[in-house]
Coordinates of C-alpha atoms in Angstrom, one line a residue:
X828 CA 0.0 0.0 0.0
X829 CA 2.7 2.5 0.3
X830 CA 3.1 2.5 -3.4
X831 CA 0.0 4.1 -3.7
X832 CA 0.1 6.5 -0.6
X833 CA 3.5 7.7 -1.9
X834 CA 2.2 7.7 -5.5
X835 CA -1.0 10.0 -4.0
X836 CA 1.4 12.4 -1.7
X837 CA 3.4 13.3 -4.6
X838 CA 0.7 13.7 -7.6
X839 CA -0.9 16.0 -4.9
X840 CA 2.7 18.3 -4.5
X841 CA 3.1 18.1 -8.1
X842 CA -0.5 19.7 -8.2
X843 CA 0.3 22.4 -6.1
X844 CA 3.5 23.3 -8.1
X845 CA 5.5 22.6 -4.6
X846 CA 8.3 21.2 -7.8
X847 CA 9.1 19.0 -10.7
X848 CA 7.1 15.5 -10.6
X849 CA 10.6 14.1 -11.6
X850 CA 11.8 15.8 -8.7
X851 CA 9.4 14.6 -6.1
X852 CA 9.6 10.9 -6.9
X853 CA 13.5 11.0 -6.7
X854 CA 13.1 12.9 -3.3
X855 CA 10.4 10.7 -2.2
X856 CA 13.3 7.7 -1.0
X857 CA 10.7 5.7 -2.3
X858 CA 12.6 2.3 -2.4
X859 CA 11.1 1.3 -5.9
X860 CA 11.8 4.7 -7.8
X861 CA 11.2 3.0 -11.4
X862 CA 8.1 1.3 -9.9
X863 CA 6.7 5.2 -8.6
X864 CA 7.7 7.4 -11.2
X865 CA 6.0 5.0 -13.8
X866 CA 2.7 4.7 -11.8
X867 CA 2.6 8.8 -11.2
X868 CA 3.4 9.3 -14.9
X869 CA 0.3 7.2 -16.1
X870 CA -1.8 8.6 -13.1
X871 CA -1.2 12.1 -14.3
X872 CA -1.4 11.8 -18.2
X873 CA -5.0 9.7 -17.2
X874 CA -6.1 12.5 -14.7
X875 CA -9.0 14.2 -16.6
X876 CA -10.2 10.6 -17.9
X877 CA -9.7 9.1 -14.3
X878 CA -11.8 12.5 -12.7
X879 CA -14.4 11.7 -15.1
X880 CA -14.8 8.0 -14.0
X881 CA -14.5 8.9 -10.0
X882 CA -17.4 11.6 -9.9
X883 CA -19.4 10.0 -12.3
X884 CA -19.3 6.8 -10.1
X885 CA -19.6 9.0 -6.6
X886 CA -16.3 6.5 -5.3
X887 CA -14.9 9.3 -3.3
X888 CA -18.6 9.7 -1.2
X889 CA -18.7 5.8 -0.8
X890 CA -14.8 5.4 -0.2
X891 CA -14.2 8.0 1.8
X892 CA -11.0 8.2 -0.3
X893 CA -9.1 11.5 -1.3
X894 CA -9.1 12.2 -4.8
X895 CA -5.6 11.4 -5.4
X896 CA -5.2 8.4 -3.8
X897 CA -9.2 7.2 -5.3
X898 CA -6.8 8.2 -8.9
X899 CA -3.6 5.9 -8.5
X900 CA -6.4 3.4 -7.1
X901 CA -8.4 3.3 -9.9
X902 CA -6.1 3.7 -12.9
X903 CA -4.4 0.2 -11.8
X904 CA -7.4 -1.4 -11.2
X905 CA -9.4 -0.3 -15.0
X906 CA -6.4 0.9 -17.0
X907 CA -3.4 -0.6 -15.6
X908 CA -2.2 -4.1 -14.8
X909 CA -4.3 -4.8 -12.0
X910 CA -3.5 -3.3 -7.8
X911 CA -0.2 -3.7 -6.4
X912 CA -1.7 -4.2 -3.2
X913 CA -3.4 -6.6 -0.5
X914 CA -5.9 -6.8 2.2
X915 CA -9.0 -3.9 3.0
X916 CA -8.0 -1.8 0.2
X917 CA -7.7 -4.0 -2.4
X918 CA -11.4 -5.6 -1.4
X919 CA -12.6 -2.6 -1.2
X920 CA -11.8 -1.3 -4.3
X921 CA -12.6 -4.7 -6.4
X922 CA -16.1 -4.2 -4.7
X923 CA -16.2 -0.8 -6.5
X924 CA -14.6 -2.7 -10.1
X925 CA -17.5 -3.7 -12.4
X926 CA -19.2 0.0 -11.8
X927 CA -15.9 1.6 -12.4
X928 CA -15.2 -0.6 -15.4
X929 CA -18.6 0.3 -17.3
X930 CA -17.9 4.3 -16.7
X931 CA -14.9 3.6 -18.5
X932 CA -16.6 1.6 -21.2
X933 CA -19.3 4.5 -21.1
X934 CA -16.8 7.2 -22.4
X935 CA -15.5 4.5 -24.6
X936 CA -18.9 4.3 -26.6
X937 CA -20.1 8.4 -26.0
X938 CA -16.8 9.4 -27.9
X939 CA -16.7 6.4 -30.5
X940 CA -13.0 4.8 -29.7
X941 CA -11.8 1.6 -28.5
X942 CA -8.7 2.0 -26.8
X943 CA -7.9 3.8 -23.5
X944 CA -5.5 6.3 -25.0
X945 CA -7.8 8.0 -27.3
X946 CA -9.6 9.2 -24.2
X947 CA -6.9 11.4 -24.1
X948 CA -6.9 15.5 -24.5
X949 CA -5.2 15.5 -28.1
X950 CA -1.8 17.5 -26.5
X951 CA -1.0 13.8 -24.6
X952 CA -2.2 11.2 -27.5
X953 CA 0.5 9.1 -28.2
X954 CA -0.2 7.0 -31.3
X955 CA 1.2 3.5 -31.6
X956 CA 3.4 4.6 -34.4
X957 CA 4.9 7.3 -32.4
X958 CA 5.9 5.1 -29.1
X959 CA 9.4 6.0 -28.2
X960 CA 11.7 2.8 -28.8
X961 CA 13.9 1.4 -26.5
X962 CA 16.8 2.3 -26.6
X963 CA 19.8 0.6 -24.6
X964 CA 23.3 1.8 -24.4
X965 CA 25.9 -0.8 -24.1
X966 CA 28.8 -0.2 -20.8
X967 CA 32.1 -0.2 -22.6
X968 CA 33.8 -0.5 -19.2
X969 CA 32.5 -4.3 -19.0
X970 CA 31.6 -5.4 -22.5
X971 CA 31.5 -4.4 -26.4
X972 CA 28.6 -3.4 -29.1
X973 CA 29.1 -7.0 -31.0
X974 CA 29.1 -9.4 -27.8
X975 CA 25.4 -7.7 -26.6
X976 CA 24.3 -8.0 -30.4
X977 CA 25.2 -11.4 -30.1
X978 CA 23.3 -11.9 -26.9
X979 CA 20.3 -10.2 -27.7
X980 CA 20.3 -12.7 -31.4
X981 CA 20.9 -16.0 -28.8
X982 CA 17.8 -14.4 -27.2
X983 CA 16.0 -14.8 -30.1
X984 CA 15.6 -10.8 -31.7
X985 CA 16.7 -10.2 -34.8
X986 CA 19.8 -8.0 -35.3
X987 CA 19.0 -5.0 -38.8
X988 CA 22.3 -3.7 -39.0
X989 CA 23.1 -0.1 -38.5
X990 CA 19.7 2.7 -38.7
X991 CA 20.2 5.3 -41.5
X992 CA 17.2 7.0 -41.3
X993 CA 14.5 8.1 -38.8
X994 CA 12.1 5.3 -40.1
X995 CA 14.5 2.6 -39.0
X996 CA 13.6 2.9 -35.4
X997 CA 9.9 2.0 -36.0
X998 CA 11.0 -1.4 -35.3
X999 CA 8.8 -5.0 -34.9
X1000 CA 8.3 -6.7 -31.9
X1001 CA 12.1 -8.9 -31.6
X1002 CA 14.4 -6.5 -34.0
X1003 CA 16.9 -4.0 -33.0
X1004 CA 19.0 -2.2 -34.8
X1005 CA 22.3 0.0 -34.3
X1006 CA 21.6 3.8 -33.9
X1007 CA 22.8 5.8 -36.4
X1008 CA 24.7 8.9 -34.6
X1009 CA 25.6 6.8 -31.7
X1010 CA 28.1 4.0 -31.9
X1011 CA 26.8 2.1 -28.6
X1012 CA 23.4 2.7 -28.2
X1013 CA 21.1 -0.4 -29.7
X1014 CA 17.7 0.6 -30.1
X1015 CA 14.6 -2.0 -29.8
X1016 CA 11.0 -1.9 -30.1
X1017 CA 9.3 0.0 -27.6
X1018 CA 7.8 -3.2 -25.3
X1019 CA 11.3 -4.6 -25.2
X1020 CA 12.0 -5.2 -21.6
X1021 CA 15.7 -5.6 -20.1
X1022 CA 15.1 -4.9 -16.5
X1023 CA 15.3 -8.8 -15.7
X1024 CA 18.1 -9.7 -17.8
X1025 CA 21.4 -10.7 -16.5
X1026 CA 22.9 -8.0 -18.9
X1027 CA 21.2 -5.0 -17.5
X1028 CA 21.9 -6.7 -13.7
X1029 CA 25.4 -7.1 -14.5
X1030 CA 25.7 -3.7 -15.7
X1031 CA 26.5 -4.9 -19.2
X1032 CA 24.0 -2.5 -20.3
X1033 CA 22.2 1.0 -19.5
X1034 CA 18.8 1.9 -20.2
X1035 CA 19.1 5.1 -21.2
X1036 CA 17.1 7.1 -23.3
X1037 CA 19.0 8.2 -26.5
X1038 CA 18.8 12.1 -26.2
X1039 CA 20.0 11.8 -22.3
X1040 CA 22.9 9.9 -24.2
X1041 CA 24.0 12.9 -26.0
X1042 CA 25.8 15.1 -23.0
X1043 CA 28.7 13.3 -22.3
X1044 CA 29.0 11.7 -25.9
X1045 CA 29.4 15.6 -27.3
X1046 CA 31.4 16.7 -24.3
X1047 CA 33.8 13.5 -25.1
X1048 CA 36.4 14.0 -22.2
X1049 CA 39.6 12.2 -23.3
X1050 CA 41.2 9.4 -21.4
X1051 CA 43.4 10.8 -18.1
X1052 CA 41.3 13.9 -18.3
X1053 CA 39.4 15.6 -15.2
X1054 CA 36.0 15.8 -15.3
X1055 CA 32.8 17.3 -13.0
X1056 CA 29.2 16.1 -13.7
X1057 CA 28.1 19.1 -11.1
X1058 CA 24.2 17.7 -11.1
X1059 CA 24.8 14.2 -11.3
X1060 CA 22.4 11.5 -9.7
X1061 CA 20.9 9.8 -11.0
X1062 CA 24.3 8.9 -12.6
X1063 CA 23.0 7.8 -16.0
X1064 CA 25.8 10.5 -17.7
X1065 CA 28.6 9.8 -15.0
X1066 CA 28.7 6.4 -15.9
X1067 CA 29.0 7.4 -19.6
X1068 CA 31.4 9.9 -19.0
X1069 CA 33.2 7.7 -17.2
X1070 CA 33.0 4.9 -20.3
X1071 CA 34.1 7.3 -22.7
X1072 CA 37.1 8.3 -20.2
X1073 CA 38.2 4.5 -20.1
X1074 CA 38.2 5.0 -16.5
X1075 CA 41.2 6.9 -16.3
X1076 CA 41.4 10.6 -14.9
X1077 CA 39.0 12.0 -12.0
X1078 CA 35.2 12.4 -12.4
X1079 CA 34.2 14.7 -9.8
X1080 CA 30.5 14.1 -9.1
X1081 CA 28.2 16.3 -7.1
X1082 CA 24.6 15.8 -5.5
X1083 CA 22.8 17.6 -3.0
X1084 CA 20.6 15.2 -2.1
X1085 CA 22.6 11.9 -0.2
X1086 CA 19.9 9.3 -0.5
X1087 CA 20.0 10.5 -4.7
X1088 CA 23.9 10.1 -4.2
X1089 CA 23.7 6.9 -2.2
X1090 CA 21.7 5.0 -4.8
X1091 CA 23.9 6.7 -7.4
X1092 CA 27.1 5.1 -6.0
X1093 CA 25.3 1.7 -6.2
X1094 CA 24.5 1.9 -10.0
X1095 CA 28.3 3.4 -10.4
X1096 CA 29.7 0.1 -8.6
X1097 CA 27.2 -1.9 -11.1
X1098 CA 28.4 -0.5 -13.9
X1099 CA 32.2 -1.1 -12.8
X1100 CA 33.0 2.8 -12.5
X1101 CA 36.5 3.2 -10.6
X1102 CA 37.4 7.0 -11.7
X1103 CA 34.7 8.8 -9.7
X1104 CA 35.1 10.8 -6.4
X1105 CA 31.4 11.5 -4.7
X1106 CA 30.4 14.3 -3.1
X1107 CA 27.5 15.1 -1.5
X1108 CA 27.5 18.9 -2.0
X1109 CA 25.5 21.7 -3.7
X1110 CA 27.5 22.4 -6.8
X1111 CA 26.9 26.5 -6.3
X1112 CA 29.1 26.4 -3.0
X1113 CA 31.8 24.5 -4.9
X1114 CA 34.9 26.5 -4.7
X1115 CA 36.9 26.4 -8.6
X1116 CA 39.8 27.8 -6.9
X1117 CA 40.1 24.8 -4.9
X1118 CA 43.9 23.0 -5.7
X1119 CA 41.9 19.8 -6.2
X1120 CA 40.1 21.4 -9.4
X1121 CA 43.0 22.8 -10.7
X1122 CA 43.2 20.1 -14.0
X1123 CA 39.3 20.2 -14.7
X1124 CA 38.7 21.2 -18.3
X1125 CA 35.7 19.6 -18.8
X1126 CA 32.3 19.9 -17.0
X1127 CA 28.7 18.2 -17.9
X1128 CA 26.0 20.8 -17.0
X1129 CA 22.4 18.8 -16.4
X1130 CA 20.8 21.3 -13.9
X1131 CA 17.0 20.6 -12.0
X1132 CA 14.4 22.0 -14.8
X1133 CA 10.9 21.4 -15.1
X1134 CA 11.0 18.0 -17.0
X1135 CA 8.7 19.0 -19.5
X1136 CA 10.3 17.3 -22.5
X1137 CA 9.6 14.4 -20.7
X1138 CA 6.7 12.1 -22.3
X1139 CA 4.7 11.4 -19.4
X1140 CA 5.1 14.7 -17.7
X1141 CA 3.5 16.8 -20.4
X1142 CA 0.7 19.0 -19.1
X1143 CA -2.9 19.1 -20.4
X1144 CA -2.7 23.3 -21.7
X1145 CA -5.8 23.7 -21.1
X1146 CA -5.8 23.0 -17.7
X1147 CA -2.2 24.5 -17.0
X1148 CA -1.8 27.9 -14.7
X1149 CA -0.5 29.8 -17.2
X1150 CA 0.7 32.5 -14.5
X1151 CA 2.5 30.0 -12.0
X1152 CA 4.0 28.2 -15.0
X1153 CA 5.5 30.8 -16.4
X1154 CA 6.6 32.4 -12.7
X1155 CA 8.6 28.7 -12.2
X1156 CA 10.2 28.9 -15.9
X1157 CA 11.4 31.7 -14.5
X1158 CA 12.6 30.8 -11.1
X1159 CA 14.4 27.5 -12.8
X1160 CA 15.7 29.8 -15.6
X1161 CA 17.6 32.1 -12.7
X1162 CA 19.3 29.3 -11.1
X1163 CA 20.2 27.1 -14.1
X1164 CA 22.7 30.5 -15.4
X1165 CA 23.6 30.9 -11.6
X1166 CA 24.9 27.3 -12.2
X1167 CA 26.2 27.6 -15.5
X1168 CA 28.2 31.1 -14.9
X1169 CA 29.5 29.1 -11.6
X1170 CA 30.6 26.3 -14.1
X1171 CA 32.0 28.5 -16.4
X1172 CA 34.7 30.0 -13.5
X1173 CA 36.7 27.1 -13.1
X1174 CA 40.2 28.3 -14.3
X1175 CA 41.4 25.5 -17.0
X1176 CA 38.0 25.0 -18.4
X1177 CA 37.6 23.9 -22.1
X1178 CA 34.5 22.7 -22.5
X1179 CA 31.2 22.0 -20.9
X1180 CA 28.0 20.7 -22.1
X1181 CA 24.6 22.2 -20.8
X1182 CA 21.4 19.9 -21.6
X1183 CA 18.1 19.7 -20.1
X1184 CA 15.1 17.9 -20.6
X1185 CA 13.1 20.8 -21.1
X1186 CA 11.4 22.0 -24.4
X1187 CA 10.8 25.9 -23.3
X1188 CA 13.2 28.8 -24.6
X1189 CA 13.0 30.2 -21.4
X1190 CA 15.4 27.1 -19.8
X1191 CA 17.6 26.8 -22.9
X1192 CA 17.9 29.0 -25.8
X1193 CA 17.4 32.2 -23.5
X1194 CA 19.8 31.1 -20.5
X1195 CA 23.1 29.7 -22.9
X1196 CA 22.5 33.3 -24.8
X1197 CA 22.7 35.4 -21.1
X1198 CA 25.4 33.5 -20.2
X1199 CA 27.4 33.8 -23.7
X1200 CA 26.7 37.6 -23.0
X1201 CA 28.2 37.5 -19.4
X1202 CA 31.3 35.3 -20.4
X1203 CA 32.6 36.8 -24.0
X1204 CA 35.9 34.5 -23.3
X1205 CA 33.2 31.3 -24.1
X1206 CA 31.4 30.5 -27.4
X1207 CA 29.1 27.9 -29.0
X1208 CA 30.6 25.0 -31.3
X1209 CA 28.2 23.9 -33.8
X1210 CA 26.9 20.0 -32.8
X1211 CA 25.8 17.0 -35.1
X1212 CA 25.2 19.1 -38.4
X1213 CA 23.8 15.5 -39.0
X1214 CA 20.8 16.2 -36.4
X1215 CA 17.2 16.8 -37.8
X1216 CA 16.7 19.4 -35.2
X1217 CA 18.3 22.5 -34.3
X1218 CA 19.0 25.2 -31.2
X1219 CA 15.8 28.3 -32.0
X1220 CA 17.1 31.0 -33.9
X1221 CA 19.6 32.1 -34.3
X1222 CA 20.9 29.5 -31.9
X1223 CA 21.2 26.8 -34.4
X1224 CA 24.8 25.4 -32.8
X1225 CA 22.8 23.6 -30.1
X1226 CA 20.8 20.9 -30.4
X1227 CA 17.2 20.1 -29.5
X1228 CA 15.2 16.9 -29.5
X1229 CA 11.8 15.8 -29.9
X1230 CA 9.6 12.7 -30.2
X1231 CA 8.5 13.7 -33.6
X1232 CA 11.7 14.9 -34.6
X1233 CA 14.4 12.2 -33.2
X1234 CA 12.4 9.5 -32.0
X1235 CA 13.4 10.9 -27.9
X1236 CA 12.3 12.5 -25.0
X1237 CA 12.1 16.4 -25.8
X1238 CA 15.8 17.2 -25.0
X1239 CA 18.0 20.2 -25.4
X1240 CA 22.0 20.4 -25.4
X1241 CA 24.6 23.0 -25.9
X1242 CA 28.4 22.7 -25.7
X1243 CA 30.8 26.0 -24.9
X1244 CA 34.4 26.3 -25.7
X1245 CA 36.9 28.5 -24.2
X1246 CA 38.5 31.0 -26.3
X1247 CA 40.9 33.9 -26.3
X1248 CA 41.5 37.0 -29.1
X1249 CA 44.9 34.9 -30.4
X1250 CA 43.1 31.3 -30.3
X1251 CA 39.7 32.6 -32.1
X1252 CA 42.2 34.1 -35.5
X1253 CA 43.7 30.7 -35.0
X1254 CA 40.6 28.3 -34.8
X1255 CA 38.8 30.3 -37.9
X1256 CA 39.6 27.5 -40.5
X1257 CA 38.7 24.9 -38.0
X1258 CA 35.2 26.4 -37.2
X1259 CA 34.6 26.8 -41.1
X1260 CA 35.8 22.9 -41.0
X1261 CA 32.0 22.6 -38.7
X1262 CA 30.2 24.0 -40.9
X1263 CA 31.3 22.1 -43.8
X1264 CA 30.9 19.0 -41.7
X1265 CA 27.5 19.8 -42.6
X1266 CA 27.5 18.0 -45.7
X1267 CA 25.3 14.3 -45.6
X1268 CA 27.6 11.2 -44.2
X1269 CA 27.3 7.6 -44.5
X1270 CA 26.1 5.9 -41.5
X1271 CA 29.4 4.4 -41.1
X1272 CA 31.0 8.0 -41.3
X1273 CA 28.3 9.3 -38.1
X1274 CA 30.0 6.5 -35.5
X1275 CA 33.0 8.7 -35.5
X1276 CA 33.3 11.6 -33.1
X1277 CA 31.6 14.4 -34.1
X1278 CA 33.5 16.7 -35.8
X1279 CA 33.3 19.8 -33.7
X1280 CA 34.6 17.6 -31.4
X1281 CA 37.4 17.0 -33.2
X1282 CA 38.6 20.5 -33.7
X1283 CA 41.3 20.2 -31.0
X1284 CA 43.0 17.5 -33.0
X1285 CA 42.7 19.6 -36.1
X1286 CA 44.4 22.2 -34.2
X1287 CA 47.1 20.4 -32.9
X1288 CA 48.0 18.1 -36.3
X1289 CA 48.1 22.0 -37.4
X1290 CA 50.9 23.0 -34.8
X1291 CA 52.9 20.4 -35.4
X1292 CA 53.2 20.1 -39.1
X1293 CA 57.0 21.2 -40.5
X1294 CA 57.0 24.2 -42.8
X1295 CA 56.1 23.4 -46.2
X1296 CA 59.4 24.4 -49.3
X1297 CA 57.6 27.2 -49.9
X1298 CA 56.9 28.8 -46.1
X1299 CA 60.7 28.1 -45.7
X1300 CA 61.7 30.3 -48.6
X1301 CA 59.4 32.7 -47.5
X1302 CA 61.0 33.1 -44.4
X1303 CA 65.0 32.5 -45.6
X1304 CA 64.1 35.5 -48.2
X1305 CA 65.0 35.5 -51.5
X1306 CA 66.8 32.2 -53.1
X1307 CA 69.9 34.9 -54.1
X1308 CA 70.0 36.0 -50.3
X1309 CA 70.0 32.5 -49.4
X1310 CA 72.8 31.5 -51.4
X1311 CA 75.3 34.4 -50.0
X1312 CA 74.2 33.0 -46.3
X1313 CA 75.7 29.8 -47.2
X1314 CA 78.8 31.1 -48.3
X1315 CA 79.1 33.5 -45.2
X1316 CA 78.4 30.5 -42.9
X1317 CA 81.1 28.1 -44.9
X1318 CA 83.7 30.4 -44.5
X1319 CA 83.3 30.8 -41.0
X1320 CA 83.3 27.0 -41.1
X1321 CA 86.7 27.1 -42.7
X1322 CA 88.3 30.2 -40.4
X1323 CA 87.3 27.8 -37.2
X1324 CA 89.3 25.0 -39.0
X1325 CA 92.7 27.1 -39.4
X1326 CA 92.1 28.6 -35.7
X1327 CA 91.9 25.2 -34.4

């Protein structure tokens, strides 16, 4: 029963805008989070058909239950997989079952569809065609791409190749195929269920949603490097970050909360992470002074936002405060810059990523352009010219992500690069090297790093290149000049001869 009494506290806070539903079931300490936050989802995208079922059967004056708990209640019992629960409750609400079954059937008939999800306002429909798939990012710190391809074919699912276009990841019940910007994410059809297989137990594999993916594979910290994921439970993207580093270098990890950080460390030590230090610390009263940051050069940005790229967290806009929506885009907006301007202090920075899972302006577009206006030393590098959708105008280096769009969550990502007066004359050809990465690539070609990504080793090859025949004789002078410097310098040759 505590599922449901938790499930009922928080729908009620989320409600009265107290914070984020994602926030509130992580906070909870709930000891089932995936168990909550799936119930509270469903609840919530069900709420105006699950209203209409409760008054029209009078279950709160019979019951004596509370509207929110009478919801969770009922939407397991008529739309879900039946209650999660035992004794009075449970015979009370069966009791209740065949009237609550034929309201549902009721609305069924009254607006002429058969299936529960066409009861829905049109701004949460989610037709079968457009069900995310599930995607499943394989932990290169314990295993490769080809041995779970070969696992998942011994289970018997049938293994497309690599995706190279959108309309490869409308898969069939047992395929999967290979994503095509991302070299270890696998992507299956979307009732594909790893949560009791030995891989995803062993840590062989994440489930991770592919735009929540993107962070650390665009911040790509190098081997040896030092890292800080400064908002990082529930340590999806530290355990990436820490795949891509190889385990090797520091990954500073922060978390305010310590039951968040707690259950964090488990699913590091499942996943076989070694490089990461823990700290249990609000990231705004970290000091980038401190002589233990003193190599960081890379930081992944995830601040707390309102989650509304998030499927099941989408609001009804109809029913939506408009005022105390807006007044919290704001309140969120203000402390995701406060956090990114802190980021951007710490003295060897090169790069850091800032994503959300938010699809308003006010939390991405409009707080990476205030802070590019507050830090003129930082700029934008243009992302995955590959991508099907962009950063708003005229923001179009960042990246944004939609269930339309890119098959995801609604997402939003943006990666800044230190830069100086000298360095900017200097990295000219390399930027215009971005934008010409713009061109269409073979799938093959979009498993490499992206190629803003690779400007730093475009820079370097640069540096270290000898001087072509001609810059030589540009800088010796003329050929005749050249040839009266050799004969200076061989008869000083010969007068050291006769001295010694």
């Amino acid at each position: 029963m505590a599922l449901y009494l938790k499930a009922a506290e928080i729908l009620e806070k989320a409600e009265m805008k107290q914070a984020a539903l994602k926030t509130l079931v992580y906070d909870s300490k709930f000891v089932n989070i995936k168990q909550l936050f799936a119930l509270v989802c469903e609840t919530q995208k069900f709420s105006s058909v699950l209203q209409e079922i409760i008054e029209s059967t009078k279950l709160l004056k019979q019951t004596k239950l509370r509207m929110h708990m009478a919801m969770v209640l009922v939407h397991d019992l008529v739309i879900g997989q039946g209650l999660k629960c035992g004794g009075s409750w449970k015979t009370m609400m069966m009791k209740h079952r065949p009237r609550l079954q034929a309201a549902l059937a009721r609305m069924k008939v009254k607006k002429k569809v058969c299936k529960n999800e066409d009861l829905l306002p049109d701004g949460l429909k989610v037709l079968a065609g457009d069900r995310l798939p599930r995607y499943v990012r394989v932990n290169t710190l314990k295993t490769t791409v080809e041995d779970v391809v070969d696992y998942a074919k011994r289970d018997g699912l049938s293994y497309l190749g690599q995706a190279s276009r959108l309309d490869d990841l409308t898969l069939k019940e047992k395929h999967f195929v290979k994503d095509m910007h991302l070299p270890e994410l696998l992507v299956f059809s979307p009732k594909t269920d790893f949560h009791d297989h030995f891989m995803y137990k062993a840590g062989h594999i994440i489930l991770q949603d592919k735009a929540s993916c993107l962070p650390a594979y665009l911040l790509n910290p190098p081997p040896g490097s030092h890292v800080i994921d400064a908002c990082a439970a529930p340590g999806n993207k530290t355990s990436h970050l820490a795949a891509i580093m190889k385990n090797k270098g520091k990954l500073f990890a922060f978390d305010l909360d310590a039951k968040r950080l707690s259950t964090m460390s488990t699913l590091l030590l499942r996943a076989g992470v070694t490089c990461q230090q823990l700290a249990n610390q609000d990231f705004l009263k970290v000091d980038p002074d401190s002589p233990q940051y003193k190599d960081v050069e890379y930081v992944l940005l995830d601040p707390s936002c309102s989650g509304s790229g998030m499927v099941c967290l989408r609001e009804d806009a109809s029913s939506a405060d408009q005022e105390k929506t807006q007044a919290r885009l704001a309140s969120l907006a203000s402390f995701q810059l406060r956090c990114l301007n802190h980021a951007l202090r710490f003295p060897r920075l090169k790069r850091l990523v800032y994503s959300t899972c938010s699809i308003h302006s006010q939390e991405n577009e409009d707080v990476v352009a205030a802070c590019l206006q507050q830090n003129p030393s930082f700029r934008l590098v243009p992302l995955l010219s590959q991508w099907p959708e962009r950063g708003l105008e005229p923001l179009t280096q960042c990246l944004r992500a939609s269930t339309s769009k890119t098959r995801t969550h609604g997402f939003f990502v943006a990666l800044l690069e230190k830069h100086s007066e000298a360095e900017n004359k200097k990295q000219e050809p390399v930027a215009q090297i971005s934008v010409v990465e713009a061109a269409p690539q073979s799938p093959s070609t979009c498993e490499k790093r992206p190629a803003a990504l690779e400007e730093d080793e475009s820079e370097a090859s640069e540096t270290d290149e000898k001087p072509t025949p001609a810059a030589a004789e540009q800088a010796d002078g003329t050929p005749g000049k050249r040839k009266r410097k050799r004969k200076r310098k061989k008869k000083k040759k010969k007068a050291a001869t006769v001295v010694e």
